[in-house]
Short mmCIF file of C-alpha atoms in Angstrom, two decimals:
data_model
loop_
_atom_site.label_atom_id
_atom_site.label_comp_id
_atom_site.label_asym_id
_atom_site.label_seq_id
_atom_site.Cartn_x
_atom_site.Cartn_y
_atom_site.Cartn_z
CA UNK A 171 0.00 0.00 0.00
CA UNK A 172 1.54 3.48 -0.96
CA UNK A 173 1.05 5.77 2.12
CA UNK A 174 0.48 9.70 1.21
CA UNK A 175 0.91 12.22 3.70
CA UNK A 176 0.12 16.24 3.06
CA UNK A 177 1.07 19.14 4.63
CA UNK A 178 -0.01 21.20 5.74
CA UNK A 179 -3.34 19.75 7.01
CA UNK A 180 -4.81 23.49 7.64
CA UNK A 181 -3.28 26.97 5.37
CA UNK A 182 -4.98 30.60 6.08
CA UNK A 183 -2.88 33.07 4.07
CA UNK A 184 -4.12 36.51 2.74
CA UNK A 185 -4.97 37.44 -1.10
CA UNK A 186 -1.60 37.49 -3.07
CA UNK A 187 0.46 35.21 -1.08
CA UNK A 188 2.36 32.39 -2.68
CA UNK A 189 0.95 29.10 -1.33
CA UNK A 190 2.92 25.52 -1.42
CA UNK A 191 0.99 22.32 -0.34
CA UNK A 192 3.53 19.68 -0.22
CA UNK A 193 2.44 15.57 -0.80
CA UNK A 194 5.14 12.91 0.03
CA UNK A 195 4.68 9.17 -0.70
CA UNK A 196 6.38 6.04 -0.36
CA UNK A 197 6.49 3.69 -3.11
CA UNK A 198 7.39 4.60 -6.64
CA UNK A 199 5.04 5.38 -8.58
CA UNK A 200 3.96 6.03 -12.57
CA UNK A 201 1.13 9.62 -12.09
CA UNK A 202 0.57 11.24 -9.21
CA UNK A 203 -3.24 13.76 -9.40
CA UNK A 204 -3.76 16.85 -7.53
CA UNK A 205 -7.46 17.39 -6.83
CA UNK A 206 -9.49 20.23 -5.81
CA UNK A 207 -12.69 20.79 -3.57
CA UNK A 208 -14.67 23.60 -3.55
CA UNK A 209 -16.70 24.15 -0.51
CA UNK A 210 -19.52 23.36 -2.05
CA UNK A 211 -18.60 19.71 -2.45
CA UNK A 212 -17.74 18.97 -6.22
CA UNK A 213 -14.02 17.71 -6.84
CA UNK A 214 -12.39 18.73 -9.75
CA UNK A 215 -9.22 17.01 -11.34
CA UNK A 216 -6.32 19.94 -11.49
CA UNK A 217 -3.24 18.32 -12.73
CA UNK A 218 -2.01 14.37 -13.31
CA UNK A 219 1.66 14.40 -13.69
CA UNK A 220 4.62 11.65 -13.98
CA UNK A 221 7.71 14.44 -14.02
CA UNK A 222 8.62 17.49 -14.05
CA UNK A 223 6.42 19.97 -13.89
CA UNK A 224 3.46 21.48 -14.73
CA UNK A 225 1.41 24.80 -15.27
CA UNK A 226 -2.16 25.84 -15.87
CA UNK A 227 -2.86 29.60 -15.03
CA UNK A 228 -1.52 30.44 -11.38
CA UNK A 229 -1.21 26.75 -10.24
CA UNK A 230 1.87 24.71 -10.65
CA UNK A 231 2.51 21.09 -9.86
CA UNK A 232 6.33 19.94 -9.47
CA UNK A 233 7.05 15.72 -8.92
CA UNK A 234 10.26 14.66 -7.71
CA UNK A 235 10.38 11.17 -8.82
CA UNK A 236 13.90 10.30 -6.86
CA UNK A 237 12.58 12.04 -3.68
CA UNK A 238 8.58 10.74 -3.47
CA UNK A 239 7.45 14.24 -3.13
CA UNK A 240 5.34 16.85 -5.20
CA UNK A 241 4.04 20.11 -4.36
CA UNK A 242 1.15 22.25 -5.52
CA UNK A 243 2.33 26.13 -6.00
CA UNK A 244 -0.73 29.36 -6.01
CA UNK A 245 0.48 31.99 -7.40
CA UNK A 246 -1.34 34.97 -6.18
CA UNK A 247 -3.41 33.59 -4.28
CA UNK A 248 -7.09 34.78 -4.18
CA UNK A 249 -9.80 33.73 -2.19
CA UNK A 250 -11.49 31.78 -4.55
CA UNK A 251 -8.94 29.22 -4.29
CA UNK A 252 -10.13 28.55 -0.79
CA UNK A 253 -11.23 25.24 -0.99
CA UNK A 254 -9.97 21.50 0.29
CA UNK A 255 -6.31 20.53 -1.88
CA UNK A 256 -5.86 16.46 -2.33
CA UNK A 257 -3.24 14.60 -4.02
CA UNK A 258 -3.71 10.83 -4.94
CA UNK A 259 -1.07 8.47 -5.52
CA UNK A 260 -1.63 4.71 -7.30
CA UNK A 261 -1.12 1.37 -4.89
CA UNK A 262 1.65 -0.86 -5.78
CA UNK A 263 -0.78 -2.95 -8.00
CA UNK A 264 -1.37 -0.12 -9.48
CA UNK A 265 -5.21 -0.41 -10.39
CA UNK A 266 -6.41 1.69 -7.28
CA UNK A 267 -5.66 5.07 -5.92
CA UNK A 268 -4.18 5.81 -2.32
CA UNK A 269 -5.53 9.48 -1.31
CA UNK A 270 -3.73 12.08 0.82
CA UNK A 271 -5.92 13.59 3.62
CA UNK A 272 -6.10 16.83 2.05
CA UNK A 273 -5.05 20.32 2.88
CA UNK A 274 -7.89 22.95 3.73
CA UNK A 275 -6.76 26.35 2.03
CA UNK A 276 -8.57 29.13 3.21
CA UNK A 277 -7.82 32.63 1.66
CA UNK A 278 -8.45 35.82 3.06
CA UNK A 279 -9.46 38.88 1.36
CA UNK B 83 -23.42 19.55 -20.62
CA UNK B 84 -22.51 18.02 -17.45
CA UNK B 85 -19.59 15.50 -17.90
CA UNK B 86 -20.25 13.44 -14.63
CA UNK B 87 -23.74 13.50 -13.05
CA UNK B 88 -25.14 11.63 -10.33
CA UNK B 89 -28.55 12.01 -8.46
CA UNK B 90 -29.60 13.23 -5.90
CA UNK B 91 -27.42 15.33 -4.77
CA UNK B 92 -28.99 14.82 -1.15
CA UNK B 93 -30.65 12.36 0.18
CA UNK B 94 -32.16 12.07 3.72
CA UNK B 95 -33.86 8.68 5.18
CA UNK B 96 -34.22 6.76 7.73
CA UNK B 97 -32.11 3.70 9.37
CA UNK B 98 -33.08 0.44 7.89
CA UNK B 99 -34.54 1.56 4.41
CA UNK B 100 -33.25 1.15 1.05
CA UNK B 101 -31.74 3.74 -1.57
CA UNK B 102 -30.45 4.33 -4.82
CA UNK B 103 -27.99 6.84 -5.91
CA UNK B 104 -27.42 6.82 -9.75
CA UNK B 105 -24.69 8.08 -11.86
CA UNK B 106 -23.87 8.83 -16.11
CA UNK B 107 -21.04 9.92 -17.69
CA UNK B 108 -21.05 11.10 -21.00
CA UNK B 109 -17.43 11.20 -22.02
CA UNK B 110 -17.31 7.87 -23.36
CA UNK B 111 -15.01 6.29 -20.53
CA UNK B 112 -14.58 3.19 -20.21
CA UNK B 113 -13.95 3.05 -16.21
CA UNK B 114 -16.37 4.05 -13.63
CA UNK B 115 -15.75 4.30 -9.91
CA UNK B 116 -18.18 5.13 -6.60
CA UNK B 117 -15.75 6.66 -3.32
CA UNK B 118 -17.02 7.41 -0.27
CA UNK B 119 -15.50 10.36 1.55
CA UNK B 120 -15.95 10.60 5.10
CA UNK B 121 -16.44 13.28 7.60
CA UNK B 122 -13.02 14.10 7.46
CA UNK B 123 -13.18 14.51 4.18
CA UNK B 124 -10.87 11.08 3.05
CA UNK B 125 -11.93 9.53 0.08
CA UNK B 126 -12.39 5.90 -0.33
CA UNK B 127 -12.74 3.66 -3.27
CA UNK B 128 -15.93 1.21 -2.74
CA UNK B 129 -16.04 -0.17 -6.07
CA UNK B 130 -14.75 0.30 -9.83
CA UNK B 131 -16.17 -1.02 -13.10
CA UNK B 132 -14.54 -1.28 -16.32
CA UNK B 133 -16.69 -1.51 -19.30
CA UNK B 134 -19.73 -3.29 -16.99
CA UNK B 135 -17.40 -5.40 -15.27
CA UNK B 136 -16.32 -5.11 -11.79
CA UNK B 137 -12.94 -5.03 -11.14
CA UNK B 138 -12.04 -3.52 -7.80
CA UNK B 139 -14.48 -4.21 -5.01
CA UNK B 140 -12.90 -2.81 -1.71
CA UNK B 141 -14.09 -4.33 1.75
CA UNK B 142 -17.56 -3.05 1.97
CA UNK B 143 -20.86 -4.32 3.79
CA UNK B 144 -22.48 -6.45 0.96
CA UNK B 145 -25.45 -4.25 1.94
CA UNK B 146 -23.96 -2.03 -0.66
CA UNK B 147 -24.55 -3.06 -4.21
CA UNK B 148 -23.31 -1.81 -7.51
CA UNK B 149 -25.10 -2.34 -10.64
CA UNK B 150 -23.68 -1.14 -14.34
CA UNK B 151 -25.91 -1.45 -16.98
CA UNK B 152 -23.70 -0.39 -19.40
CA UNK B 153 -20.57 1.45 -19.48
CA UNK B 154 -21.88 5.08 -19.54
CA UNK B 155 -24.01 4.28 -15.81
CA UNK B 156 -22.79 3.11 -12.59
CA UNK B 157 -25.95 3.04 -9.87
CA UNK B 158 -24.99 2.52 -6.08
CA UNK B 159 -27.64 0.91 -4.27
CA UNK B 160 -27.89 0.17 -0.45
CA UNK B 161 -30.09 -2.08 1.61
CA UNK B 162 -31.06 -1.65 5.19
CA UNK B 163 -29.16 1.89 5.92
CA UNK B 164 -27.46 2.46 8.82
CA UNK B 165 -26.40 5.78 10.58
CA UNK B 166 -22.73 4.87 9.76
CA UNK B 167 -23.55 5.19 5.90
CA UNK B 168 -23.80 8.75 6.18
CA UNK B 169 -21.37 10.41 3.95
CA UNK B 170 -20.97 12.13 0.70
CA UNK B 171 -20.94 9.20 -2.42
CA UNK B 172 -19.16 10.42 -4.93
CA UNK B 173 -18.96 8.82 -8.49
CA UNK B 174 -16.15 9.15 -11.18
CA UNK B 175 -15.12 7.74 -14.04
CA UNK B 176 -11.70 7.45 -16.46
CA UNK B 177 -10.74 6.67 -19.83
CA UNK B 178 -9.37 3.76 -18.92
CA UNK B 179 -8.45 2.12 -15.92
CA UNK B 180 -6.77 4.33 -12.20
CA UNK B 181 -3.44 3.97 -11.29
CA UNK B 182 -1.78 4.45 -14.41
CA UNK B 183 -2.04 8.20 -16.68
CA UNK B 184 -5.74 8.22 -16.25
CA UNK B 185 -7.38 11.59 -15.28
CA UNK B 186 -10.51 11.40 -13.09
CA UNK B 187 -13.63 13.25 -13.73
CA UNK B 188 -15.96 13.37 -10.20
CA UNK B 189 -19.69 13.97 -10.44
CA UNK B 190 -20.48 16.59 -7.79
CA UNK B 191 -21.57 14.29 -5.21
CA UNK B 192 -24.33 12.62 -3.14
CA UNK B 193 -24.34 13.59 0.88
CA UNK B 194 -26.55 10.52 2.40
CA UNK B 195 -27.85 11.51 5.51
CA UNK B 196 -29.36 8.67 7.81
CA UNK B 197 -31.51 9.46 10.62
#
């Protein structure tokens, strides 16, 4: 079973901060996903990435393969990015996905 | 058009009666999946279906029942509720099969509320 951890669990930061939400797991693995929750409850699927790095708008996911680890950068932040940040990582058999227990961003205006 | 949608989007009963939560994609995936996500907000895979046929099945009360008509619909139905079922249901689906470079598309979830 691939463990995940997140940190941190809780983030308050004010509009136009740079926010990192850091995901660590311990087998190797072929994606790794970044989700998102609004407060109102729907999850939305923000990046899926294998290396590297990646970049839509003012979020940025970075994987380091050798190290287990990726991290999910806001760029000026706003408050409508408050919402609940989860990354997933596949299990060893690799048909299943192992979920962090999420980081709760809240934004202040 | 709504990718993912499941119904209802709440759902309030009482212990010991039966329910149905239903869910259609219409991206043409062939995977479907139901996860339960606690009050702590962890999400857990119940069950996964490619192309009708089940192929994960995590340790859950066989009160809870899948049924897949046909790849585009994945139903969730559950006998004899009991207060511990509350939670939100959510139901996603893939191109093909988790774990590998498959993106996830959720539906926007069903909070079960047993009383």
């Amino acid at each position: 079973k691939n463990e995940v951890e997140q940190s941190p669990q809780n983030l308050t930061a004010q509009e136009g901060e740079f926010i990192t939400i850091n995901c660590s797991y311990s087998v190797g693995i072929s994606a790794l996903h970044w989700l998102q929750q609004h407060p109102g409850g729907g999850i939305v699927s923000l990046f899926m990435l294998s290396s590297g790095k990646k970049k839509h708008g003012r979020l940025i996911a970075t994987i380091n393969i050798q190290e287990k680890h990726s991290s999910l950068h806001i760029t000026a932040s706003h408050p409508r990015d408050s919402a609940v940040y989860i990354c997933a990582v596949p299990e060893t058999s690799g048909s299943r996905l192992t979920f962090g227990e999420g980081t709760q961003l809240t934004v202040n205006p | 058009d709504t990718a993912v949608s499941q119904t209802p989007k709440y759902l309030v009963t009482q212990m010991g009666n039966d329910k149905s939560i239903k869910c259609e994609q219409n991206l043409g995936h062939d995977t479907m999946y139901w996860y339960k996500q606690d009050s702590k907000k962890f999400l857990k895979i119940m069950f996964s279906y490619n192309n009708k046929e089940l192929i994960i099945n995590e340790t859950v009360p066989n009160r809870f029942s899948p049924k897949s008509p046909d790849k585009a619909h994945l139903n969730l139905h559950i006998n004899s509720l009991e207060l511990g079922d509350s939670a939100v249901y959510f139901c996603a689906s893939s191109p093909f099969v988790q774990g590998s470079d498959s993106p996830l598309h959720f539906g926007n979830g069903t909070r079960l509320t047993v009383t």
